[in-house]
Amino acid sequence: MALIEVQNITKIFGKTPDKELAKVKNGMGKDQLLAETDHTLGLHDVSLSIEKGEIFVIMGLSGSGKSTLIRHFNRLIDPTDGHILVDGEDVMALSDKELEDFRRHRMSMVFQRFGLMPHRTVLQNVAYGLEVQGIAKADRETTAREWIETVGLGGFEHQYPSQLSGGMQQRVGLARALATDADILLMDEAFSALDPLIRSQMQDQLVELQEKLHKTIVFITHDLDEALRIGDKIAILKDGVLSQVGTPPEILLEPADDYVRAFVRDVNRARVLTVDTVMQPPAVRITHDNMEKALADMRRHDEDFGYVVEDKEFRGIVTQEGLAEEVAKPGDSPSLYAFADDSNAVELESTLEEALPTTLEADYPVPVVCEDGRLMGVLSPEEMGSVLTPPEEQTDADAEGAEEKAEKAETAKPHALKEAS
Ligand SMILES: Nc1ncnc2c1ncn2[C@@H]1O[C@H](COP(=O)(O)OP(=O)(O)O)[C@@H](O)[C@H]1O
Ligand SMILES: [Mg+2]
């Protein structure tokens, strides 16, 4: 079960929301509801699941309902209809005492305008959440110092917020949220007030921290580039209605509606998509050290290139021509593992932009390897080209091809690799 389950949440702002609920349920949209009843539709029938350990981004234009949604999670807002479950527990069922505990220990929040206390030092600000939890002064200061160090503010403990730049103030906000040790971090436009350069540094730092901390982070932004950069999953809201939830490649390659399509049109896909979304299984995978047998395999499959793997580890590429030449020489054939050429490979995590030069230079599909050296798939310039073409320039036939590609990329996982031996 997901860590946070949002089930059919509808939120109507105004005097008699319960009375207007039926109209919304019958399909009345935000504009009409406002015009006819003077009620604002904050969210309409939103359902989504947030898994433990992921960075879940909620994206949408101003007024689309992002803050309204996130405030349901720690019950700063009660829904007009629907349920929120955290760890399987209905937050509406919490007693006041339980709710207080829940807010102090389970979730911490980072705000757009930093929300620091001006008359407290950096150290006191960061220690604040721990003070509220009732932790002794010496202990909370030790913890606070560690987090100040972690976010790169060592030495600034005794400064006041006004003495710090915006980026530094937001680092204090982040350290304060992390210090409480809550496993869920809610970040509402936390980087939106920062200058672009500082902002991208903060994005990198958050992703880096997350690799160590494995928190569950719900991150709100109105900026698609930011969403694509840090999100494991992205939910797109429009006028209180969820347009799509998906991974960055899903959002880019299979936008659910015209709204999402318009959003993603100008994105530099090469910079966002990683090679794992485009790679294919290699045509011939050779998992033994026998040159004659490898040559026979490749002839049988009528393939020019073979990908040699020893104990799952990628050893290199061989060509049918090269093998034929070696086999024809008198005497024993050399080891296939040693003979294979491993000079060209791209890493699974590379973006298409990073992989492009290697892919274009090679006259064969370039091997994609993961960190531990396993062969995950192969990458050809044609496949790259097909996903890099923006949707409006694609013909219908191309679009179908791209969908097929996305499906195939799924099956390019190691278990689906064909064994040629
Ligand atoms: N307390 C409130 N009272 C009335 N309307 C509200 C209130 N909070 C939010 N809204 C309305 O609900 C909609 C969603 O707002 P919000 O969640 O703040 O959007 P976002 O965070 O995406 O900018 C907007 O139309 C906003 O005006
Ligand atoms: Mg907001």
CSV table of C-alpha atoms and ligand atoms in Angstrom, one decimal:
chain,number,residue,atom,x,y,z
A,1,MET,CA,0.0,0.0,0.0
A,2,ALA,CA,1.2,3.5,-0.8
A,3,LEU,CA,2.4,5.8,2.0
A,4,ILE,CA,-0.1,8.5,1.1
A,5,GLU,CA,-3.4,7.6,-0.5
A,6,VAL,CA,-5.6,10.4,-1.8
A,7,GLN,CA,-9.0,9.0,-2.5
A,8,ASN,CA,-11.6,11.0,-4.5
A,9,ILE,CA,-10.9,14.3,-2.7
A,10,THR,CA,-13.2,17.2,-3.6
A,11,LYS,CA,-12.7,20.6,-1.9
A,12,ILE,CA,-15.1,23.4,-2.3
A,13,PHE,CA,-14.4,26.8,-0.6
A,14,GLY,CA,-17.4,28.9,0.4
A,15,LYS,CA,-20.3,29.2,2.8
A,16,THR,CA,-22.2,26.0,2.1
A,17,PRO,CA,-19.8,23.6,0.4
A,18,ASP,CA,-21.7,20.5,1.3
A,19,LYS,CA,-24.8,21.9,-0.4
A,20,GLU,CA,-22.8,22.6,-3.6
A,21,LEU,CA,-21.1,19.2,-3.7
A,22,ALA,CA,-23.9,17.5,-5.7
A,23,LYS,CA,-23.5,20.1,-8.5
A,24,VAL,CA,-19.7,19.4,-8.7
A,25,LYS,CA,-20.4,15.7,-8.6
A,26,ASN,CA,-22.8,16.2,-11.5
A,27,GLY,CA,-19.9,17.8,-13.5
A,28,MET,CA,-20.2,21.5,-12.8
A,29,GLY,CA,-16.8,23.1,-13.5
A,30,LYS,CA,-14.8,25.7,-11.5
A,31,ASP,CA,-16.0,28.7,-13.5
A,32,GLN,CA,-19.7,27.9,-13.5
A,33,LEU,CA,-19.6,27.0,-9.8
A,34,LEU,CA,-18.1,30.4,-9.0
A,35,ALA,CA,-20.6,32.3,-11.2
A,36,GLU,CA,-23.7,30.5,-10.0
A,37,THR,CA,-23.0,29.8,-6.4
A,38,ASP,CA,-20.1,32.0,-5.4
A,39,HIS,CA,-18.2,28.9,-4.3
A,40,THR,CA,-14.6,28.1,-5.4
A,41,LEU,CA,-13.8,24.6,-6.6
A,42,GLY,CA,-10.4,23.9,-5.1
A,43,LEU,CA,-10.1,20.3,-6.0
A,44,HIS,CA,-12.4,17.9,-7.9
A,45,ASP,CA,-12.3,14.2,-7.4
A,46,VAL,CA,-8.6,13.9,-7.1
A,47,SER,CA,-7.1,10.4,-6.4
A,48,LEU,CA,-3.5,9.5,-6.3
A,49,SER,CA,-1.0,7.3,-4.5
A,50,ILE,CA,2.4,8.5,-3.2
A,51,GLU,CA,4.9,5.7,-2.5
A,52,LYS,CA,7.3,5.7,0.3
A,53,GLY,CA,10.7,7.0,-0.7
A,54,GLU,CA,9.8,8.9,-3.8
A,55,ILE,CA,9.9,12.5,-4.8
A,56,PHE,CA,6.3,13.2,-5.9
A,57,VAL,CA,5.8,16.5,-7.7
A,58,ILE,CA,2.5,18.3,-7.9
A,59,MET,CA,2.6,20.7,-10.8
A,60,GLY,CA,0.1,23.2,-12.1
A,61,LEU,CA,-0.4,26.9,-12.8
A,62,SER,CA,-1.2,29.3,-10.0
A,63,GLY,CA,-4.7,28.6,-8.6
A,64,SER,CA,-4.8,25.0,-9.9
A,65,GLY,CA,-5.2,23.6,-6.4
A,66,LYS,CA,-1.6,22.5,-5.5
A,67,SER,CA,-1.5,24.0,-2.0
A,68,THR,CA,-5.0,23.0,-1.3
A,69,LEU,CA,-4.1,19.4,-2.1
A,70,ILE,CA,-0.9,19.3,0.0
A,71,ARG,CA,-2.6,20.9,3.0
A,72,HIS,CA,-5.0,18.0,3.1
A,73,PHE,CA,-2.1,15.7,3.9
A,74,ASN,CA,-1.5,17.2,7.4
A,75,ARG,CA,-5.1,18.2,7.7
A,76,LEU,CA,-4.6,21.9,7.6
A,77,ILE,CA,-7.6,21.6,5.3
A,78,ASP,CA,-10.5,19.2,5.7
A,79,PRO,CA,-11.9,17.7,2.5
A,80,THR,CA,-15.5,18.4,1.4
A,81,ASP,CA,-15.5,14.8,0.2
A,82,GLY,CA,-13.1,11.9,0.0
A,83,HIS,CA,-10.4,10.4,2.1
A,84,ILE,CA,-6.7,10.8,2.8
A,85,LEU,CA,-4.9,7.8,4.2
A,86,VAL,CA,-1.3,8.0,5.5
A,87,ASP,CA,0.2,4.6,6.2
A,88,GLY,CA,-3.3,3.2,5.9
A,89,GLU,CA,-4.7,5.5,8.5
A,90,ASP,CA,-7.5,8.0,7.7
A,91,VAL,CA,-6.2,11.4,8.8
A,92,MET,CA,-9.8,12.6,9.4
A,93,ALA,CA,-10.1,10.0,12.1
A,94,LEU,CA,-7.1,11.3,14.2
A,95,SER,CA,-7.9,12.8,17.6
A,96,ASP,CA,-6.6,16.3,18.3
A,97,LYS,CA,-3.7,14.8,20.3
A,98,GLU,CA,-2.9,12.3,17.5
A,99,LEU,CA,-3.0,15.0,14.9
A,100,GLU,CA,-0.6,17.1,16.9
A,101,ASP,CA,1.8,14.2,17.2
A,102,PHE,CA,1.4,13.4,13.5
A,103,ARG,CA,2.3,17.0,12.5
A,104,ARG,CA,5.3,17.1,14.8
A,105,HIS,CA,6.8,13.7,13.9
A,106,ARG,CA,5.5,12.5,10.6
A,107,MET,CA,5.4,15.5,8.3
A,108,SER,CA,7.5,18.6,8.1
A,109,MET,CA,6.9,21.5,5.8
A,110,VAL,CA,9.2,23.8,3.8
A,111,PHE,CA,7.6,27.0,2.6
A,112,GLN,CA,8.1,29.3,-0.4
A,113,ARG,CA,8.8,32.3,1.8
A,114,PHE,CA,11.1,30.3,4.0
A,115,GLY,CA,8.9,31.0,7.1
A,116,LEU,CA,11.9,31.6,9.4
A,117,MET,CA,11.6,33.4,12.7
A,118,PRO,CA,13.5,36.7,12.3
A,119,HIS,CA,14.6,37.1,15.9
A,120,ARG,CA,16.0,33.7,16.2
A,121,THR,CA,19.5,32.6,14.9
A,122,VAL,CA,20.0,30.0,12.3
A,123,LEU,CA,20.7,27.5,15.0
A,124,GLN,CA,17.6,28.4,16.9
A,125,ASN,CA,15.5,28.3,13.8
A,126,VAL,CA,16.7,24.8,12.8
A,127,ALA,CA,16.3,23.5,16.4
A,128,TYR,CA,12.8,24.9,16.6
A,129,GLY,CA,11.0,21.7,15.5
A,130,LEU,CA,12.9,19.7,18.0
A,131,GLU,CA,12.1,22.2,20.7
A,132,VAL,CA,8.4,21.7,20.0
A,133,GLN,CA,9.0,18.0,20.2
A,134,GLY,CA,10.3,18.6,23.7
A,135,ILE,CA,13.9,17.5,23.1
A,136,ALA,CA,16.5,18.9,25.5
A,137,LYS,CA,18.5,21.9,24.5
A,138,ALA,CA,21.9,20.3,24.2
A,139,ASP,CA,20.6,17.4,22.2
A,140,ARG,CA,18.5,19.6,19.8
A,141,GLU,CA,21.5,21.9,19.2
A,142,THR,CA,23.7,19.0,18.4
A,143,THR,CA,21.2,17.7,15.9
A,144,ALA,CA,20.6,21.2,14.5
A,145,ARG,CA,24.3,21.7,13.9
A,146,GLU,CA,24.5,18.5,12.0
A,147,TRP,CA,21.8,19.5,9.6
A,148,ILE,CA,23.2,23.0,9.2
A,149,GLU,CA,26.4,21.3,8.2
A,150,THR,CA,24.6,19.0,5.8
A,151,VAL,CA,22.9,21.8,3.9
A,152,GLY,CA,26.2,23.6,3.6
A,153,LEU,CA,25.7,26.4,6.2
A,154,GLY,CA,28.4,25.4,8.7
A,155,GLY,CA,29.7,28.6,10.3
A,156,PHE,CA,26.4,30.5,10.0
A,157,GLU,CA,24.8,29.1,13.1
A,158,HIS,CA,24.7,32.4,15.0
A,159,GLN,CA,23.6,34.6,12.1
A,160,TYR,CA,20.0,35.9,11.8
A,161,PRO,CA,17.9,35.2,8.7
A,162,SER,CA,18.1,38.8,7.5
A,163,GLN,CA,21.8,38.4,7.3
A,164,LEU,CA,21.5,35.6,4.8
A,165,SER,CA,20.7,35.5,1.0
A,166,GLY,CA,17.5,33.9,-0.2
A,167,GLY,CA,19.2,30.7,-1.1
A,168,MET,CA,20.8,30.4,2.3
A,169,GLN,CA,17.5,31.2,4.1
A,170,GLN,CA,15.9,28.4,2.2
A,171,ARG,CA,18.7,26.1,3.2
A,172,VAL,CA,17.8,27.0,6.8
A,173,GLY,CA,14.2,26.1,6.1
A,174,LEU,CA,15.3,22.8,4.6
A,175,ALA,CA,17.6,22.0,7.6
A,176,ARG,CA,14.7,22.8,10.0
A,177,ALA,CA,12.4,20.5,8.2
A,178,LEU,CA,15.0,17.7,8.0
A,179,ALA,CA,16.0,18.1,11.7
A,180,THR,CA,12.6,16.9,12.9
A,181,ASP,CA,13.3,13.5,11.4
A,182,ALA,CA,9.8,13.4,9.9
A,183,ASP,CA,9.7,10.8,7.1
A,184,ILE,CA,7.5,13.0,4.9
A,185,LEU,CA,8.6,16.3,3.7
A,186,LEU,CA,6.1,18.7,2.2
A,187,MET,CA,7.6,21.4,0.1
A,188,ASP,CA,5.2,24.0,-1.2
A,189,GLU,CA,7.0,26.0,-4.0
A,190,ALA,CA,10.0,25.9,-1.8
A,191,PHE,CA,12.4,27.0,-4.5
A,192,SER,CA,10.1,29.3,-6.5
A,193,ALA,CA,11.3,32.5,-4.8
A,194,LEU,CA,15.0,31.8,-5.6
A,195,ASP,CA,17.1,33.1,-8.5
A,196,PRO,CA,17.5,30.6,-11.3
A,197,LEU,CA,21.1,29.6,-10.6
A,198,ILE,CA,20.6,29.2,-6.8
A,199,ARG,CA,17.4,27.4,-7.6
A,200,SER,CA,19.1,24.8,-9.7
A,201,GLN,CA,21.7,24.4,-7.1
A,202,MET,CA,19.0,23.7,-4.5
A,203,GLN,CA,17.3,21.2,-6.8
A,204,ASP,CA,20.6,19.3,-7.2
A,205,GLN,CA,21.2,19.4,-3.4
A,206,LEU,CA,17.7,18.1,-2.7
A,207,VAL,CA,18.1,15.2,-5.1
A,208,GLU,CA,21.6,14.5,-3.7
A,209,LEU,CA,20.2,14.6,-0.1
A,210,GLN,CA,17.3,12.3,-1.1
A,211,GLU,CA,19.7,9.7,-2.3
A,212,LYS,CA,21.0,9.4,1.2
A,213,LEU,CA,17.9,10.1,3.2
A,214,HIS,CA,15.1,8.3,1.3
A,215,LYS,CA,12.4,10.5,2.7
A,216,THR,CA,9.1,10.7,1.0
A,217,ILE,CA,9.0,14.2,-0.5
A,218,VAL,CA,5.9,15.9,-1.9
A,219,PHE,CA,7.2,18.8,-3.9
A,220,ILE,CA,4.9,21.5,-5.3
A,221,THR,CA,6.0,23.6,-8.3
A,222,HIS,CA,4.5,25.6,-11.2
A,223,ASP,CA,7.6,25.0,-13.2
A,224,LEU,CA,7.7,22.0,-15.5
A,225,ASP,CA,11.5,22.0,-15.8
A,226,GLU,CA,11.8,21.8,-12.0
A,227,ALA,CA,9.2,19.0,-11.9
A,228,LEU,CA,11.0,16.9,-14.6
A,229,ARG,CA,14.4,17.5,-13.0
A,230,ILE,CA,13.6,16.3,-9.5
A,231,GLY,CA,10.4,14.2,-9.7
A,232,ASP,CA,10.2,10.5,-9.6
A,233,LYS,CA,6.5,11.0,-10.4
A,234,ILE,CA,4.6,14.1,-11.5
A,235,ALA,CA,1.0,14.9,-11.0
A,236,ILE,CA,-0.4,17.7,-13.2
A,237,LEU,CA,-3.4,19.7,-11.9
A,238,LYS,CA,-5.6,22.0,-13.9
A,239,ASP,CA,-8.5,23.9,-12.3
A,240,GLY,CA,-8.6,21.5,-9.4
A,241,VAL,CA,-8.7,18.4,-11.7
A,242,LEU,CA,-5.9,16.0,-12.1
A,243,SER,CA,-4.8,15.8,-15.7
A,244,GLN,CA,-2.2,13.1,-15.4
A,245,VAL,CA,0.1,11.3,-13.0
A,246,GLY,CA,3.3,9.7,-14.4
A,247,THR,CA,7.0,9.5,-14.5
A,248,PRO,CA,8.9,12.2,-16.4
A,249,PRO,CA,9.2,10.1,-19.5
A,250,GLU,CA,5.5,9.2,-19.4
A,251,ILE,CA,4.5,12.8,-19.1
A,252,LEU,CA,6.9,13.8,-22.0
A,253,LEU,CA,6.2,10.9,-24.3
A,254,GLU,CA,2.5,10.2,-23.6
A,255,PRO,CA,0.8,13.4,-22.5
A,256,ALA,CA,-2.7,12.5,-21.4
A,257,ASP,CA,-4.5,15.6,-22.8
A,258,ASP,CA,-4.0,18.8,-24.8
A,259,TYR,CA,-3.2,20.7,-21.6
A,260,VAL,CA,-0.3,18.5,-20.7
A,261,ARG,CA,0.8,18.4,-24.4
A,262,ALA,CA,1.0,22.2,-24.4
A,263,PHE,CA,3.0,22.1,-21.2
A,264,VAL,CA,5.6,19.7,-22.5
A,265,ARG,CA,5.9,21.1,-26.0
A,266,ASP,CA,8.9,23.3,-25.4
A,267,VAL,CA,10.8,20.9,-23.1
A,268,ASN,CA,14.3,19.9,-24.3
A,269,ARG,CA,13.6,16.2,-24.3
A,270,ALA,CA,17.3,15.2,-24.9
A,271,ARG,CA,18.1,16.8,-21.6
A,272,VAL,CA,15.3,15.1,-19.6
A,273,LEU,CA,15.0,11.7,-21.0
A,274,THR,CA,17.5,9.1,-20.0
A,275,VAL,CA,18.7,6.3,-22.3
A,276,ASP,CA,16.7,3.6,-20.4
A,277,THR,CA,13.5,5.0,-22.0
A,278,VAL,CA,14.8,4.5,-25.5
A,279,MET,CA,17.0,1.5,-25.4
A,280,GLN,CA,16.1,-1.8,-27.0
A,281,PRO,CA,17.2,-5.4,-26.4
A,282,PRO,CA,20.3,-6.3,-28.4
A,283,ALA,CA,19.6,-8.5,-31.4
A,284,VAL,CA,22.3,-11.0,-30.4
A,285,ARG,CA,23.6,-11.5,-26.9
A,286,ILE,CA,26.5,-13.9,-26.6
A,287,THR,CA,26.9,-15.4,-23.2
A,288,HIS,CA,29.8,-17.8,-23.8
A,289,ASP,CA,33.5,-17.6,-24.8
A,290,ASN,CA,33.4,-19.7,-28.0
A,291,MET,CA,34.2,-17.8,-31.1
A,292,GLU,CA,33.1,-20.4,-33.6
A,293,LYS,CA,29.7,-20.7,-31.9
A,294,ALA,CA,29.3,-17.0,-31.7
A,295,LEU,CA,29.9,-16.6,-35.4
A,296,ALA,CA,27.4,-19.4,-36.1
A,297,ASP,CA,24.8,-17.6,-33.9
A,298,MET,CA,25.3,-14.3,-35.7
A,299,ARG,CA,25.0,-15.9,-39.1
A,300,ARG,CA,21.9,-17.7,-38.1
A,301,HIS,CA,20.3,-14.5,-36.9
A,302,ASP,CA,21.7,-12.6,-39.9
A,303,GLU,CA,23.2,-9.9,-37.6
A,304,ASP,CA,26.3,-8.0,-38.1
A,305,PHE,CA,26.9,-7.1,-34.4
A,306,GLY,CA,26.9,-9.3,-31.3
A,307,TYR,CA,27.0,-8.2,-27.6
A,308,VAL,CA,29.3,-10.4,-25.5
A,309,VAL,CA,28.4,-10.9,-21.8
A,310,GLU,CA,30.3,-12.9,-19.2
A,311,ASP,CA,28.5,-13.7,-16.0
A,312,LYS,CA,26.0,-10.9,-16.8
A,313,GLU,CA,28.9,-8.4,-17.2
A,314,PHE,CA,29.2,-6.7,-20.5
A,315,ARG,CA,32.6,-7.6,-22.2
A,316,GLY,CA,32.2,-5.8,-25.6
A,317,ILE,CA,31.0,-5.9,-29.1
A,318,VAL,CA,32.0,-8.3,-31.9
A,319,THR,CA,31.2,-8.0,-35.6
A,320,GLN,CA,30.4,-11.0,-37.8
A,321,GLU,CA,33.1,-9.8,-40.2
A,322,GLY,CA,35.7,-9.6,-37.4
A,323,LEU,CA,34.8,-13.1,-36.1
A,324,ALA,CA,34.9,-14.6,-39.5
A,325,GLU,CA,38.4,-13.2,-40.1
A,326,GLU,CA,39.7,-14.5,-36.7
A,327,VAL,CA,38.1,-18.0,-37.1
A,328,ALA,CA,39.7,-18.3,-40.6
A,329,LYS,CA,43.2,-17.8,-39.2
A,330,PRO,CA,45.2,-21.0,-38.5
A,331,GLY,CA,45.5,-22.2,-35.0
A,332,ASP,CA,43.1,-21.8,-32.0
A,333,SER,CA,40.8,-18.9,-31.9
A,334,PRO,CA,41.5,-16.3,-29.1
A,335,SER,CA,39.1,-15.8,-26.2
A,336,LEU,CA,35.9,-14.0,-27.3
A,337,TYR,CA,35.9,-12.1,-24.0
A,338,ALA,CA,39.3,-10.6,-24.7
A,339,PHE,CA,38.6,-10.1,-28.4
A,340,ALA,CA,35.3,-8.1,-27.9
A,341,ASP,CA,35.6,-4.4,-28.1
A,342,ASP,CA,34.3,-2.6,-25.0
A,343,SER,CA,35.5,0.9,-25.9
A,344,ASN,CA,32.0,2.3,-26.6
A,345,ALA,CA,29.2,2.1,-24.0
A,346,VAL,CA,26.8,4.6,-22.4
A,347,GLU,CA,25.6,4.5,-18.9
A,348,LEU,CA,22.0,3.7,-18.1
A,349,GLU,CA,21.6,7.0,-16.2
A,350,SER,CA,22.9,9.1,-19.0
A,351,THR,CA,20.5,11.6,-20.7
A,352,LEU,CA,20.0,11.3,-24.4
A,353,GLU,CA,22.0,14.5,-24.8
A,354,GLU,CA,25.0,13.0,-23.0
A,355,ALA,CA,24.7,9.8,-25.0
A,356,LEU,CA,24.2,11.4,-28.4
A,357,PRO,CA,27.8,11.9,-29.5
A,358,THR,CA,28.7,8.2,-28.7
A,359,THR,CA,25.6,7.0,-30.4
A,360,LEU,CA,26.2,9.1,-33.6
A,361,GLU,CA,29.8,8.1,-33.9
A,362,ALA,CA,29.3,4.4,-33.6
A,363,ASP,CA,28.2,2.5,-36.7
A,364,TYR,CA,26.3,0.0,-34.5
A,365,PRO,CA,23.7,0.2,-31.7
A,366,VAL,CA,25.7,1.4,-28.7
A,367,PRO,CA,25.5,-0.8,-25.6
A,368,VAL,CA,23.9,0.6,-22.5
A,369,VAL,CA,25.4,-0.7,-19.3
A,370,CYS,CA,24.4,-0.1,-15.7
A,371,GLU,CA,26.7,0.8,-12.7
A,372,ASP,CA,27.6,-2.8,-12.0
A,373,GLY,CA,28.6,-3.4,-15.6
A,374,ARG,CA,25.5,-5.4,-16.8
A,375,LEU,CA,24.3,-5.0,-20.3
A,376,MET,CA,20.9,-3.4,-20.1
A,377,GLY,CA,20.1,-2.7,-23.8
A,378,VAL,CA,21.3,-1.0,-26.9
A,379,LEU,CA,20.8,2.4,-28.4
A,380,SER,CA,20.6,3.4,-32.0
A,381,PRO,CA,20.4,6.9,-33.5
A,382,GLU,CA,17.0,6.1,-35.2
A,383,GLU,CA,15.4,5.3,-31.9
A,384,MET,CA,16.8,8.4,-30.3
A,385,GLY,CA,15.5,10.5,-33.2
A,386,SER,CA,12.0,9.2,-32.9
A,387,VAL,CA,11.6,10.3,-29.2
A,388,LEU,CA,13.4,13.6,-29.7
A,389,THR,CA,11.0,14.7,-32.4
A,390,PRO,CA,8.3,16.9,-30.7
A,391,PRO,CA,4.8,15.5,-31.0
A,392,GLU,CA,3.4,18.1,-33.4
A,393,GLU,CA,6.1,17.3,-35.9
A,394,GLN,CA,5.2,13.6,-35.8
A,395,THR,CA,2.8,12.0,-38.3
A,396,ASP,CA,0.2,9.7,-36.8
A,397,ALA,CA,2.3,6.8,-37.9
A,398,ASP,CA,5.3,8.2,-36.0
A,399,ALA,CA,3.2,8.7,-32.9
A,400,GLU,CA,2.2,5.1,-33.0
A,401,GLY,CA,5.8,4.1,-33.4
A,402,ALA,CA,6.8,6.2,-30.3
A,403,GLU,CA,4.2,4.5,-28.2
A,404,GLU,CA,5.4,1.1,-29.4
A,405,LYS,CA,8.9,2.3,-28.5
A,406,ALA,CA,7.9,3.2,-25.0
A,407,GLU,CA,6.4,-0.2,-24.5
A,408,LYS,CA,9.5,-1.9,-25.9
A,409,ALA,CA,11.7,0.1,-23.7
A,410,GLU,CA,9.8,-1.4,-20.8
A,411,THR,CA,10.6,-4.9,-22.0
A,412,ALA,CA,14.3,-4.0,-22.6
A,413,LYS,CA,14.8,-4.8,-18.9
A,414,PRO,CA,17.4,-7.5,-18.4
A,415,HIS,CA,15.0,-10.3,-17.8
A,416,ALA,CA,13.6,-9.8,-21.3
A,417,LEU,CA,17.0,-9.9,-23.1
A,418,LYS,CA,17.1,-12.6,-25.6
A,419,GLU,CA,19.8,-15.3,-25.1
A,420,ALA,CA,21.4,-16.2,-28.4
A,421,SER,CA,23.2,-19.2,-26.9
B,1,LIG,N1,-9.2,29.5,1.9
B,1,LIG,C1,-9.7,29.7,0.7
B,1,LIG,N2,-10.9,30.3,0.5
B,1,LIG,C2,-11.4,30.4,-0.8
B,1,LIG,N3,-10.8,30.0,-1.9
B,1,LIG,C3,-9.6,29.4,-1.8
B,1,LIG,C4,-9.0,29.2,-0.5
B,1,LIG,N4,-7.8,28.6,-0.7
B,1,LIG,C5,-7.7,28.4,-2.0
B,1,LIG,N5,-8.7,28.9,-2.6
B,1,LIG,C6,-9.0,28.8,-4.1
B,1,LIG,O1,-8.8,27.5,-4.5
B,1,LIG,C7,-8.1,27.4,-5.7
B,1,LIG,C8,-6.8,26.7,-5.6
B,1,LIG,O2,-5.9,27.4,-4.8
B,1,LIG,P1,-4.5,26.9,-4.4
B,1,LIG,O3,-4.6,25.6,-3.9
B,1,LIG,O4,-3.9,27.9,-3.4
B,1,LIG,O5,-3.7,26.9,-5.8
B,1,LIG,P2,-2.2,26.8,-6.1
B,1,LIG,O6,-1.5,26.4,-4.8
B,1,LIG,O7,-2.1,25.8,-7.2
B,1,LIG,O8,-1.7,28.1,-6.6
B,1,LIG,C9,-7.9,28.9,-6.2
B,1,LIG,O9,-8.9,29.2,-7.1
B,1,LIG,C10,-8.0,29.6,-4.9
B,1,LIG,O10,-8.4,30.9,-5.1
B,2,MG,MG,0.1,27.4,-3.8
